[in-house]
Amino acid sequence: MSDISVKISDNDKFIINKNININNNADKPHNGKPITIMRVSPNGKYLVTYSKDDESIVGWNIANVEEGQLKSDYSRTHKGHHEIEEICVSDDKKLAYIHDIYLEIIDINNNQIIELNAKISHLKYHYCTFNLKGEFIFCNDVKNRHRIYHKIIWVYSTQTKCNKWICKGIYKIPKDFELISISKYDKLYLFSNNNIYEWNILTEKSVRVFGGDEIYKREEFYKHDFRWRIKKDIRISSNVKFIYLRIKNKIIIYSIELKIPIVSSLDISNGIQSYNNLLNIPELYTLLLPDELIHDDVLSSNRIWNSIMEYYWKECLNHLEKHYQLQKKFQPDSSTIPQFIFDIKTKYTFGILDGYVWKIKLEERISKVNENNNKLNNEIIDKGLDSEDSSSDDEVDKIIDSDMRTSSYVENKEIYKYLNIYLFNPYMSTINASFQEFSEINELSTKNTKQVLIQNSTKWVIKSTGGELKLLIFKKNIINKRNKWKLICMRIDKFNVQEYDLYEFHKRFLHGNKLLSENDILILTKIGLFIYHFNENNNFISLNYFYYMNLNIYNKYELMKNLQYHYKKSFSKSTLPLPNYNSFKLSDKWVLYVKDNRESLLKYGVELLSFAIKEHRLELMDDIYRKCIIHFKEDLRNNKIFLSIITSTIPLLNEYYPEYILRYSLETTMVIDSLSYTIKYQDNNLHLYSFHYPQIINLTKSILWTKYIILYHKLYIKHYALFIILNVIQCLLLLLILPISPIFLVTFYISSKYHFINDFNIRLYKNNVVDIALLTDNIFGTIFNEYDIFASFYFYINDNFLKYMSKSTTPTITFMIPYIKFVNYPQNYNWFWEFIRPQSSLFVKIISENIYKTWDGEALINFKWNTYGKYYYVMIWMSFIALLGCFNVTATIPQQYISKDVQKQLLITSIILGFIHLSFEIRQIIYNPIKWICNFWNIFDIIAYVLPIFTSIYWIQTDVRNIQLLSFSCLFLDIKFLLFFRVFESFGIYFAIIISVAKQIVYFLVVLLIIIISFAHAFYILLSPTEIDFSFKENDPNNPWNIVPTYKEVLNNGAINSNSYIIQQPDDNTNMFTDYRTSLFAMYLFLTGDSSALSNWSYINNPSLVILIVLFSLLIVVYLMNLFIGLLNMAIAKDNNRVSYLIQKAEILAEIELLYLLPNQRRWKAWFPETIYYYANFDKIHKEVKKLINDGQWDANEFLEIREMKQDLLNKLNIRNDETDQQLLKEIREILLNNKKNK
């Protein structure tokens, strides 16, 4: 929950006026004993308190109380042997509390106990809460079959059914993670390895909120009280824009929009103004007020903090006395800290006063007190001066030194103002209203070039001249009791407008303006919307936002129409639109501000880098690139999101500057998002195995299994005889299914892998009864005492098989894939259009070989393949095999062996399956027609689907078995089946070579084809007959009748008859040059070595024919064909690598994502996380790094910070790189020399 609990110690007393009678403690809630824990319901409608001393729980109705004392309407005595550790209540008065291994739930309305329908008892509980929807969430330890405890999150619907709540979700937390808390917003906060994560139960999206090695030392992780220390030291609050963390005495504020900590390591123990500024943020109240678990809170021993809280509490008491007839005059004892609880949802504070709970608007009290900070500061300093404490003088000196200086105060004030600048869009409602005001301008003056706005002690003066915008800030200065305005600062912005626009600017550049706050102003001009911010700390005006709009309009109605258009298109949403291309083009100062401001760069960096790429501004590109890398290195754990600026522009970089992609890949390969590389021992087969943090497992599909196991063990407790009979029956059934045990085991394996079953150990004990499990323990071990016979048999076989197949471990190092947000899809989508033309991710948009030249690209593909790719690929393959089988059986089996009905059914099935596959091809064509045409396999695929469909329909309609269609259909289907093997590396490399080589030599083949066509044309003219009607004319040597073999009669005397005796009748192939088409085929035969088409002519009498034959054989057969073979060898050598195969596999995965995954599946964070990590084998890392060094790619990084990181890896690998050492030493010397000169 997002509220805070309080503990009232025995010392928390108040000085009471002696004239007022004190009520008897017996009449008070908890019998007047101190309240230990206080909890508010999710929507602030009900409150419960618990007293450890009295062992009682009291309920308080707060829904209809505006402010003042609450009345209790429920009381219950806790009779357990252990004190209550956690307590929570719902808005409809359902109470739940934890004490040791027990969880009790009571309906306060009728005082009935509520049961859970899938409850595993007698296990340690850690946390419980209700969410905003009224669902009950808790965490407890559950043993698995190996007796290892795991933390399990349970989600229950509070809709009572038979006085039970129904389980609707189960989630398993990884073993290396500790639970910090569960938010009422359905979010888990987890701690692991000095990192704090937020995991959303609804979306299953995880975010690393903060990481730092300074939180805990490594040896502290293994102390017995480590879990308690986490709850003591780490406290979390959140709203829609920020996550607020308090880690010990540090405050961290994480921006949900930017996904980085915008305020980190802010010390809360430094000075009065720090506390005041902190208390100006209501969400921080829950972090600053003490918790019942924290007995040594750093603030509880801080005298400044105690004084501040005492002062605030005194103001609250005065307010209560004045407005709500507080019966006694209380004064807080200066030796104690006043106790509050703050509810973020309702913005109310609940305080303990004389045993009762009071509802107070603390936020209003604090804001009023802060209006007069000097009074508070002076009172605290006076207390310090009057104190007898020997350390008070030093503390007061610290107060005066750190807080009473104006610059320090303003600096602190500016920090907290910064949390509400336009980067996070708190003024959208004001901006939206401003559009309406600007569109209602009655008159468009052509002379208004100066405007003045005043708020409190600040005056803004806005002047516009041709192509310039001038802003001046004045502050009130009281001289001789007269207010004088003093100029504080000035800013002039020049815009890159065309010369012909300057005259128009003189007429009217300003359309309107509005003060958003004293230091923030919105200005609407002819070229768009500007938002400026005045920084009081350094007296500087900054341009925080600029959105270009073409408003060079002088007609009132046209302007109003144009403003309404821009409002509906861009400004009607809850956030400001991102700056467009012209915003950067018109203002160099805006470009400079975005580039140099850390948060603005993160928010607008993608647009700025895209602008720099399109405008070919190489220096700006390089500056942005360098700043992203430097910001990442400044805080590796928390700033990796800066790398997403580079990865988001990879499609543009691939189009304009592809070398940047290779540069980024090489410079960020083998990087991590922590301060040092960690070596862990993993299985040998985990090289380049990818994963993401935290790996919380959704076990919701195993709810039915969990209920079954609980019911099975309840049968063991309550009906033991029936339990034995059931076990005997299961044993007999198990013996019967032994012949088909592989199917049984595979079924259980699939169910376990996809979490339809779990291995929760729900062992219940029964005394004084002979346990049948004791007999099986001696044979199979204790596992048969924990599950039913079928599950026990599977787990026994599985565990022993894994034990037999277990591989040796090897050292591995975990790396981060630097392509942040590379696989994510846009969150806003339309289901209909996603099926027609789906939105794509960066992974789909750009498949570049420069990405897959390093391990990062391969690990990225491995993650996608193992997560969903291989399963969908098998499904597609199986459905194609069904199509192939149905059609080939029909086409191949002789007619006498297959009936007409079966044949027709197989053909219809082929048509249906063919259309299903064809539909995906059509969707692919619609998605990107040009890309589809350019891919040879796509054309082959569509032929493989269309031919069988057409042949099957033709066969059914005409009842004619067209063998030509059947033969080609079977050919394409068979080859298509072979293409499915291209996803496997052994086959895929050759398929990749076939296509890539063909692409490289395609123009050579065109040249070769033109030459062949030319020779075919020449032979056709030379050897074609002169007449179409063939005759026996002797004067046409090309007449087929003249070139066919003739047979003459041999007389008895050996003489030969000169007249032909027998003539072989010519056919279509006698003279292949009678038709130009066959002439081309004759040339192809000649190219392959078959010259029979030219052997019918006499070479002695046809010198022209001989010349053509010699020319063709020398030019084509000898020279060009050998050149072709040489080119093939070069192309094969170039593409005979894994990169081509990985690109091919990436294309397959991209096709699966776009065409086969549902739109919501493409948004699953478990499948498409923002950051992915992978393991790498230590020995293979050593070889890869050596290879990169030898290829000159390891030292390609120009950033000192990244080289320092990689030097740590070289040290762990025991690799010496002298060139890197020399370069590093040179840069260190240059830095030291520059520092010395600057001094």
mmCIF file with all atom_site columns, C-alpha atoms in Angstrom, residues 146-276:
data_model
loop_
_atom_site.group_PDB
_atom_site.id
_atom_site.type_symbol
_atom_site.label_atom_id
_atom_site.label_alt_id
_atom_site.label_comp_id
_atom_site.label_asym_id
_atom_site.label_entity_id
_atom_site.label_seq_id
_atom_site.pdbx_PDB_ins_code
_atom_site.Cartn_x
_atom_site.Cartn_y
_atom_site.Cartn_z
_atom_site.occupancy
_atom_site.B_iso_or_equiv
_atom_site.pdbx_formal_charge
_atom_site.auth_seq_id
_atom_site.auth_comp_id
_atom_site.auth_asym_id
_atom_site.auth_atom_id
_atom_site.pdbx_PDB_model_num
ATOM 1   C CA . HIS A 1 146 ? 13.297  -29.854 -3.963  1.00 0.00 ? 146 HIS A CA 1
ATOM 2   C CA . ARG A 1 147 ? 12.414  -28.293 -0.573  1.00 0.00 ? 147 ARG A CA 1
ATOM 3   C CA . ILE A 1 148 ? 13.525  -24.857 -1.821  1.00 0.00 ? 148 ILE A CA 1
ATOM 4   C CA . TYR A 1 149 ? 11.387  -21.901 -0.722  1.00 0.00 ? 149 TYR A CA 1
ATOM 5   C CA . HIS A 1 150 ? 10.122  -19.440 -3.297  1.00 0.00 ? 150 HIS A CA 1
ATOM 6   C CA . LYS A 1 151 ? 8.152   -16.265 -2.725  1.00 0.00 ? 151 LYS A CA 1
ATOM 7   C CA . ILE A 1 152 ? 4.739   -16.551 -4.376  1.00 0.00 ? 152 ILE A CA 1
ATOM 8   C CA . ILE A 1 153 ? 2.375   -13.665 -5.078  1.00 0.00 ? 153 ILE A CA 1
ATOM 9   C CA . TRP A 1 154 ? -1.323  -14.547 -4.861  1.00 0.00 ? 154 TRP A CA 1
ATOM 10  C CA . VAL A 1 155 ? -4.134  -12.375 -6.237  1.00 0.00 ? 155 VAL A CA 1
ATOM 11  C CA . TYR A 1 156 ? -7.697  -13.049 -5.050  1.00 0.00 ? 156 TYR A CA 1
ATOM 12  C CA . SER A 1 157 ? -11.022 -11.646 -6.114  1.00 0.00 ? 157 SER A CA 1
ATOM 13  C CA . THR A 1 158 ? -12.974 -10.401 -3.089  1.00 0.00 ? 158 THR A CA 1
ATOM 14  C CA . GLN A 1 159 ? -16.299 -11.404 -4.590  1.00 0.00 ? 159 GLN A CA 1
ATOM 15  C CA . THR A 1 160 ? -17.370 -13.918 -1.953  1.00 0.00 ? 160 THR A CA 1
ATOM 16  C CA . LYS A 1 161 ? -18.538 -17.323 -3.170  1.00 0.00 ? 161 LYS A CA 1
ATOM 17  C CA . CYS A 1 162 ? -19.572 -19.809 -0.466  1.00 0.00 ? 162 CYS A CA 1
ATOM 18  C CA . ASN A 1 163 ? -17.765 -17.562 2.020   1.00 0.00 ? 163 ASN A CA 1
ATOM 19  C CA . LYS A 1 164 ? -14.551 -18.010 0.029   1.00 0.00 ? 164 LYS A CA 1
ATOM 20  C CA . TRP A 1 165 ? -12.483 -15.741 -2.167  1.00 0.00 ? 165 TRP A CA 1
ATOM 21  C CA . ILE A 1 166 ? -11.489 -17.052 -5.591  1.00 0.00 ? 166 ILE A CA 1
ATOM 22  C CA . CYS A 1 167 ? -7.838  -17.114 -6.678  1.00 0.00 ? 167 CYS A CA 1
ATOM 23  C CA . LYS A 1 168 ? -7.295  -15.329 -9.995  1.00 0.00 ? 168 LYS A CA 1
ATOM 24  C CA . GLY A 1 169 ? -3.511  -15.001 -10.206 1.00 0.00 ? 169 GLY A CA 1
ATOM 25  C CA . ILE A 1 170 ? -0.296  -16.707 -9.053  1.00 0.00 ? 170 ILE A CA 1
ATOM 26  C CA . TYR A 1 171 ? 3.205   -15.330 -9.684  1.00 0.00 ? 171 TYR A CA 1
ATOM 27  C CA . LYS A 1 172 ? 6.606   -16.678 -8.628  1.00 0.00 ? 172 LYS A CA 1
ATOM 28  C CA . ILE A 1 173 ? 9.367   -14.244 -7.673  1.00 0.00 ? 173 ILE A CA 1
ATOM 29  C CA . PRO A 1 174 ? 12.916  -15.295 -8.684  1.00 0.00 ? 174 PRO A CA 1
ATOM 30  C CA . LYS A 1 175 ? 15.052  -16.709 -5.905  1.00 0.00 ? 175 LYS A CA 1
ATOM 31  C CA . ASP A 1 176 ? 17.584  -13.837 -5.965  1.00 0.00 ? 176 ASP A CA 1
ATOM 32  C CA . PHE A 1 177 ? 14.897  -11.194 -5.385  1.00 0.00 ? 177 PHE A CA 1
ATOM 33  C CA . GLU A 1 178 ? 13.544  -9.846  -2.126  1.00 0.00 ? 178 GLU A CA 1
ATOM 34  C CA . LEU A 1 179 ? 10.085  -8.291  -1.881  1.00 0.00 ? 179 LEU A CA 1
ATOM 35  C CA . ILE A 1 180 ? 10.095  -4.697  -0.638  1.00 0.00 ? 180 ILE A CA 1
ATOM 36  C CA . SER A 1 181 ? 6.398   -3.938  -0.874  1.00 0.00 ? 181 SER A CA 1
ATOM 37  C CA . ILE A 1 182 ? 3.230   -4.360  -2.939  1.00 0.00 ? 182 ILE A CA 1
ATOM 38  C CA . SER A 1 183 ? 1.497   -1.218  -4.149  1.00 0.00 ? 183 SER A CA 1
ATOM 39  C CA . LYS A 1 184 ? -2.254  -0.779  -4.298  1.00 0.00 ? 184 LYS A CA 1
ATOM 40  C CA . TYR A 1 185 ? -1.623  0.084   -7.967  1.00 0.00 ? 185 TYR A CA 1
ATOM 41  C CA . ASP A 1 186 ? -0.842  -3.623  -8.678  1.00 0.00 ? 186 ASP A CA 1
ATOM 42  C CA . LYS A 1 187 ? 2.905   -3.125  -8.642  1.00 0.00 ? 187 LYS A CA 1
ATOM 43  C CA . LEU A 1 188 ? 5.581   -5.160  -6.910  1.00 0.00 ? 188 LEU A CA 1
ATOM 44  C CA . TYR A 1 189 ? 8.772   -3.528  -5.710  1.00 0.00 ? 189 TYR A CA 1
ATOM 45  C CA . LEU A 1 190 ? 11.701  -5.924  -5.594  1.00 0.00 ? 190 LEU A CA 1
ATOM 46  C CA . PHE A 1 191 ? 15.338  -5.769  -4.541  1.00 0.00 ? 191 PHE A CA 1
ATOM 47  C CA . SER A 1 192 ? 18.165  -7.755  -6.100  1.00 0.00 ? 192 SER A CA 1
ATOM 48  C CA . ASN A 1 193 ? 21.898  -7.177  -6.268  1.00 0.00 ? 193 ASN A CA 1
ATOM 49  C CA . ASN A 1 194 ? 21.640  -3.526  -5.216  1.00 0.00 ? 194 ASN A CA 1
ATOM 50  C CA . ASN A 1 195 ? 18.939  -2.881  -7.808  1.00 0.00 ? 195 ASN A CA 1
ATOM 51  C CA . ILE A 1 196 ? 15.334  -1.890  -7.156  1.00 0.00 ? 196 ILE A CA 1
ATOM 52  C CA . TYR A 1 197 ? 12.734  -3.080  -9.666  1.00 0.00 ? 197 TYR A CA 1
ATOM 53  C CA . GLU A 1 198 ? 9.088   -2.298  -10.250 1.00 0.00 ? 198 GLU A CA 1
ATOM 54  C CA . TRP A 1 199 ? 6.969   -5.092  -11.761 1.00 0.00 ? 199 TRP A CA 1
ATOM 55  C CA . ASN A 1 200 ? 3.415   -4.479  -12.923 1.00 0.00 ? 200 ASN A CA 1
ATOM 56  C CA . ILE A 1 201 ? 1.116   -7.422  -12.202 1.00 0.00 ? 201 ILE A CA 1
ATOM 57  C CA . LEU A 1 202 ? -1.380  -6.401  -14.905 1.00 0.00 ? 202 LEU A CA 1
ATOM 58  C CA . THR A 1 203 ? 1.005   -5.723  -17.790 1.00 0.00 ? 203 THR A CA 1
ATOM 59  C CA . GLU A 1 204 ? 3.891   -7.919  -16.552 1.00 0.00 ? 204 GLU A CA 1
ATOM 60  C CA . LYS A 1 205 ? 6.184   -5.020  -17.410 1.00 0.00 ? 205 LYS A CA 1
ATOM 61  C CA . SER A 1 206 ? 9.328   -4.619  -15.336 1.00 0.00 ? 206 SER A CA 1
ATOM 62  C CA . VAL A 1 207 ? 11.374  -1.470  -14.788 1.00 0.00 ? 207 VAL A CA 1
ATOM 63  C CA . ARG A 1 208 ? 14.638  -1.068  -12.988 1.00 0.00 ? 208 ARG A CA 1
ATOM 64  C CA . VAL A 1 209 ? 13.919  2.024   -10.930 1.00 0.00 ? 209 VAL A CA 1
ATOM 65  C CA . PHE A 1 210 ? 17.321  2.484   -9.365  1.00 0.00 ? 210 PHE A CA 1
ATOM 66  C CA . GLY A 1 211 ? 20.637  0.739   -8.938  1.00 0.00 ? 211 GLY A CA 1
ATOM 67  C CA . GLY A 1 212 ? 23.746  1.564   -6.994  1.00 0.00 ? 212 GLY A CA 1
ATOM 68  C CA . ASP A 1 213 ? 26.558  -0.393  -5.429  1.00 0.00 ? 213 ASP A CA 1
ATOM 69  C CA . GLU A 1 214 ? 26.516  1.886   -2.401  1.00 0.00 ? 214 GLU A CA 1
ATOM 70  C CA . ILE A 1 215 ? 23.171  0.564   -1.076  1.00 0.00 ? 215 ILE A CA 1
ATOM 71  C CA . TYR A 1 216 ? 24.583  -2.578  0.526   1.00 0.00 ? 216 TYR A CA 1
ATOM 72  C CA . LYS A 1 217 ? 27.941  -4.287  0.515   1.00 0.00 ? 217 LYS A CA 1
ATOM 73  C CA . ARG A 1 218 ? 28.127  -7.751  -0.950  1.00 0.00 ? 218 ARG A CA 1
ATOM 74  C CA . GLU A 1 219 ? 28.712  -9.456  2.408   1.00 0.00 ? 219 GLU A CA 1
ATOM 75  C CA . GLU A 1 220 ? 25.514  -7.902  3.804   1.00 0.00 ? 220 GLU A CA 1
ATOM 76  C CA . PHE A 1 221 ? 23.384  -9.919  1.379   1.00 0.00 ? 221 PHE A CA 1
ATOM 77  C CA . TYR A 1 222 ? 24.004  -13.087 3.353   1.00 0.00 ? 222 TYR A CA 1
ATOM 78  C CA . LYS A 1 223 ? 23.228  -11.814 6.855   1.00 0.00 ? 223 LYS A CA 1
ATOM 79  C CA . HIS A 1 224 ? 20.226  -13.322 8.606   1.00 0.00 ? 224 HIS A CA 1
ATOM 80  C CA . ASP A 1 225 ? 18.513  -9.954  9.076   1.00 0.00 ? 225 ASP A CA 1
ATOM 81  C CA . PHE A 1 226 ? 18.996  -8.793  5.495   1.00 0.00 ? 226 PHE A CA 1
ATOM 82  C CA . ARG A 1 227 ? 15.290  -9.046  4.658   1.00 0.00 ? 227 ARG A CA 1
ATOM 83  C CA . TRP A 1 228 ? 14.411  -6.892  7.659   1.00 0.00 ? 228 TRP A CA 1
ATOM 84  C CA . ARG A 1 229 ? 17.097  -4.365  6.728   1.00 0.00 ? 229 ARG A CA 1
ATOM 85  C CA . ILE A 1 230 ? 15.585  -3.948  3.276   1.00 0.00 ? 230 ILE A CA 1
ATOM 86  C CA . LYS A 1 231 ? 12.164  -3.116  4.741   1.00 0.00 ? 231 LYS A CA 1
ATOM 87  C CA . LYS A 1 232 ? 13.831  -0.779  7.203   1.00 0.00 ? 232 LYS A CA 1
ATOM 88  C CA . ASP A 1 233 ? 16.041  1.086   4.739   1.00 0.00 ? 233 ASP A CA 1
ATOM 89  C CA . ILE A 1 234 ? 13.951  1.196   1.541   1.00 0.00 ? 234 ILE A CA 1
ATOM 90  C CA . ARG A 1 235 ? 10.587  2.912   1.293   1.00 0.00 ? 235 ARG A CA 1
ATOM 91  C CA . ILE A 1 236 ? 8.638   3.624   -1.873  1.00 0.00 ? 236 ILE A CA 1
ATOM 92  C CA . SER A 1 237 ? 5.794   5.869   -2.989  1.00 0.00 ? 237 SER A CA 1
ATOM 93  C CA . SER A 1 238 ? 4.499   6.655   -6.482  1.00 0.00 ? 238 SER A CA 1
ATOM 94  C CA . ASN A 1 239 ? 2.023   8.517   -8.656  1.00 0.00 ? 239 ASN A CA 1
ATOM 95  C CA . VAL A 1 240 ? 1.352   8.610   -12.386 1.00 0.00 ? 240 VAL A CA 1
ATOM 96  C CA . LYS A 1 241 ? 4.507   10.610  -13.147 1.00 0.00 ? 241 LYS A CA 1
ATOM 97  C CA . PHE A 1 242 ? 7.125   9.624   -10.587 1.00 0.00 ? 242 PHE A CA 1
ATOM 98  C CA . ILE A 1 243 ? 8.328   6.840   -8.337  1.00 0.00 ? 243 ILE A CA 1
ATOM 99  C CA . TYR A 1 244 ? 9.739   8.185   -5.080  1.00 0.00 ? 244 TYR A CA 1
ATOM 100 C CA . LEU A 1 245 ? 12.302  6.154   -3.170  1.00 0.00 ? 245 LEU A CA 1
ATOM 101 C CA . ARG A 1 246 ? 13.930  6.675   0.145   1.00 0.00 ? 246 ARG A CA 1
ATOM 102 C CA . ILE A 1 247 ? 17.037  4.531   0.619   1.00 0.00 ? 247 ILE A CA 1
ATOM 103 C CA . LYS A 1 248 ? 18.385  5.122   4.111   1.00 0.00 ? 248 LYS A CA 1
ATOM 104 C CA . ASN A 1 249 ? 18.863  8.909   4.214   1.00 0.00 ? 249 ASN A CA 1
ATOM 105 C CA . LYS A 1 250 ? 18.776  9.455   0.442   1.00 0.00 ? 250 LYS A CA 1
ATOM 106 C CA . ILE A 1 251 ? 15.812  10.439  -1.732  1.00 0.00 ? 251 ILE A CA 1
ATOM 107 C CA . ILE A 1 252 ? 15.597  9.241   -5.345  1.00 0.00 ? 252 ILE A CA 1
ATOM 108 C CA . ILE A 1 253 ? 12.883  10.462  -7.712  1.00 0.00 ? 253 ILE A CA 1
ATOM 109 C CA . TYR A 1 254 ? 12.398  8.325   -10.812 1.00 0.00 ? 254 TYR A CA 1
ATOM 110 C CA . SER A 1 255 ? 10.602  9.729   -13.850 1.00 0.00 ? 255 SER A CA 1
ATOM 111 C CA . ILE A 1 256 ? 8.192   7.206   -15.347 1.00 0.00 ? 256 ILE A CA 1
ATOM 112 C CA . GLU A 1 257 ? 8.081   9.208   -18.565 1.00 0.00 ? 257 GLU A CA 1
ATOM 113 C CA . LEU A 1 258 ? 11.843  9.489   -19.043 1.00 0.00 ? 258 LEU A CA 1
ATOM 114 C CA . LYS A 1 259 ? 12.658  6.167   -17.350 1.00 0.00 ? 259 LYS A CA 1
ATOM 115 C CA . ILE A 1 260 ? 15.613  7.570   -15.415 1.00 0.00 ? 260 ILE A CA 1
ATOM 116 C CA . PRO A 1 261 ? 16.139  8.955   -11.902 1.00 0.00 ? 261 PRO A CA 1
ATOM 117 C CA . ILE A 1 262 ? 15.885  12.718  -12.363 1.00 0.00 ? 262 ILE A CA 1
ATOM 118 C CA . VAL A 1 263 ? 16.859  13.305  -8.730  1.00 0.00 ? 263 VAL A CA 1
ATOM 119 C CA . SER A 1 264 ? 19.292  10.812  -7.243  1.00 0.00 ? 264 SER A CA 1
ATOM 120 C CA . SER A 1 265 ? 21.012  10.563  -3.882  1.00 0.00 ? 265 SER A CA 1
ATOM 121 C CA . LEU A 1 266 ? 19.416  13.679  -2.426  1.00 0.00 ? 266 LEU A CA 1
ATOM 122 C CA . ASP A 1 267 ? 20.477  13.798  1.232   1.00 0.00 ? 267 ASP A CA 1
ATOM 123 C CA . ILE A 1 268 ? 17.479  14.447  3.494   1.00 0.00 ? 268 ILE A CA 1
ATOM 124 C CA . SER A 1 269 ? 19.583  15.275  6.527   1.00 0.00 ? 269 SER A CA 1
ATOM 125 C CA . ASN A 1 270 ? 21.007  18.565  5.264   1.00 0.00 ? 270 ASN A CA 1
ATOM 126 C CA . GLY A 1 271 ? 19.314  21.669  6.563   1.00 0.00 ? 271 GLY A CA 1
ATOM 127 C CA . ILE A 1 272 ? 15.934  23.237  7.235   1.00 0.00 ? 272 ILE A CA 1
ATOM 128 C CA . GLN A 1 273 ? 15.177  24.258  3.672   1.00 0.00 ? 273 GLN A CA 1
ATOM 129 C CA . SER A 1 274 ? 15.829  20.720  2.427   1.00 0.00 ? 274 SER A CA 1
ATOM 130 C CA . TYR A 1 275 ? 13.122  19.426  4.767   1.00 0.00 ? 275 TYR A CA 1
ATOM 131 C CA . ASN A 1 276 ? 10.738  22.208  3.851   1.00 0.00 ? 276 ASN A CA 1
#
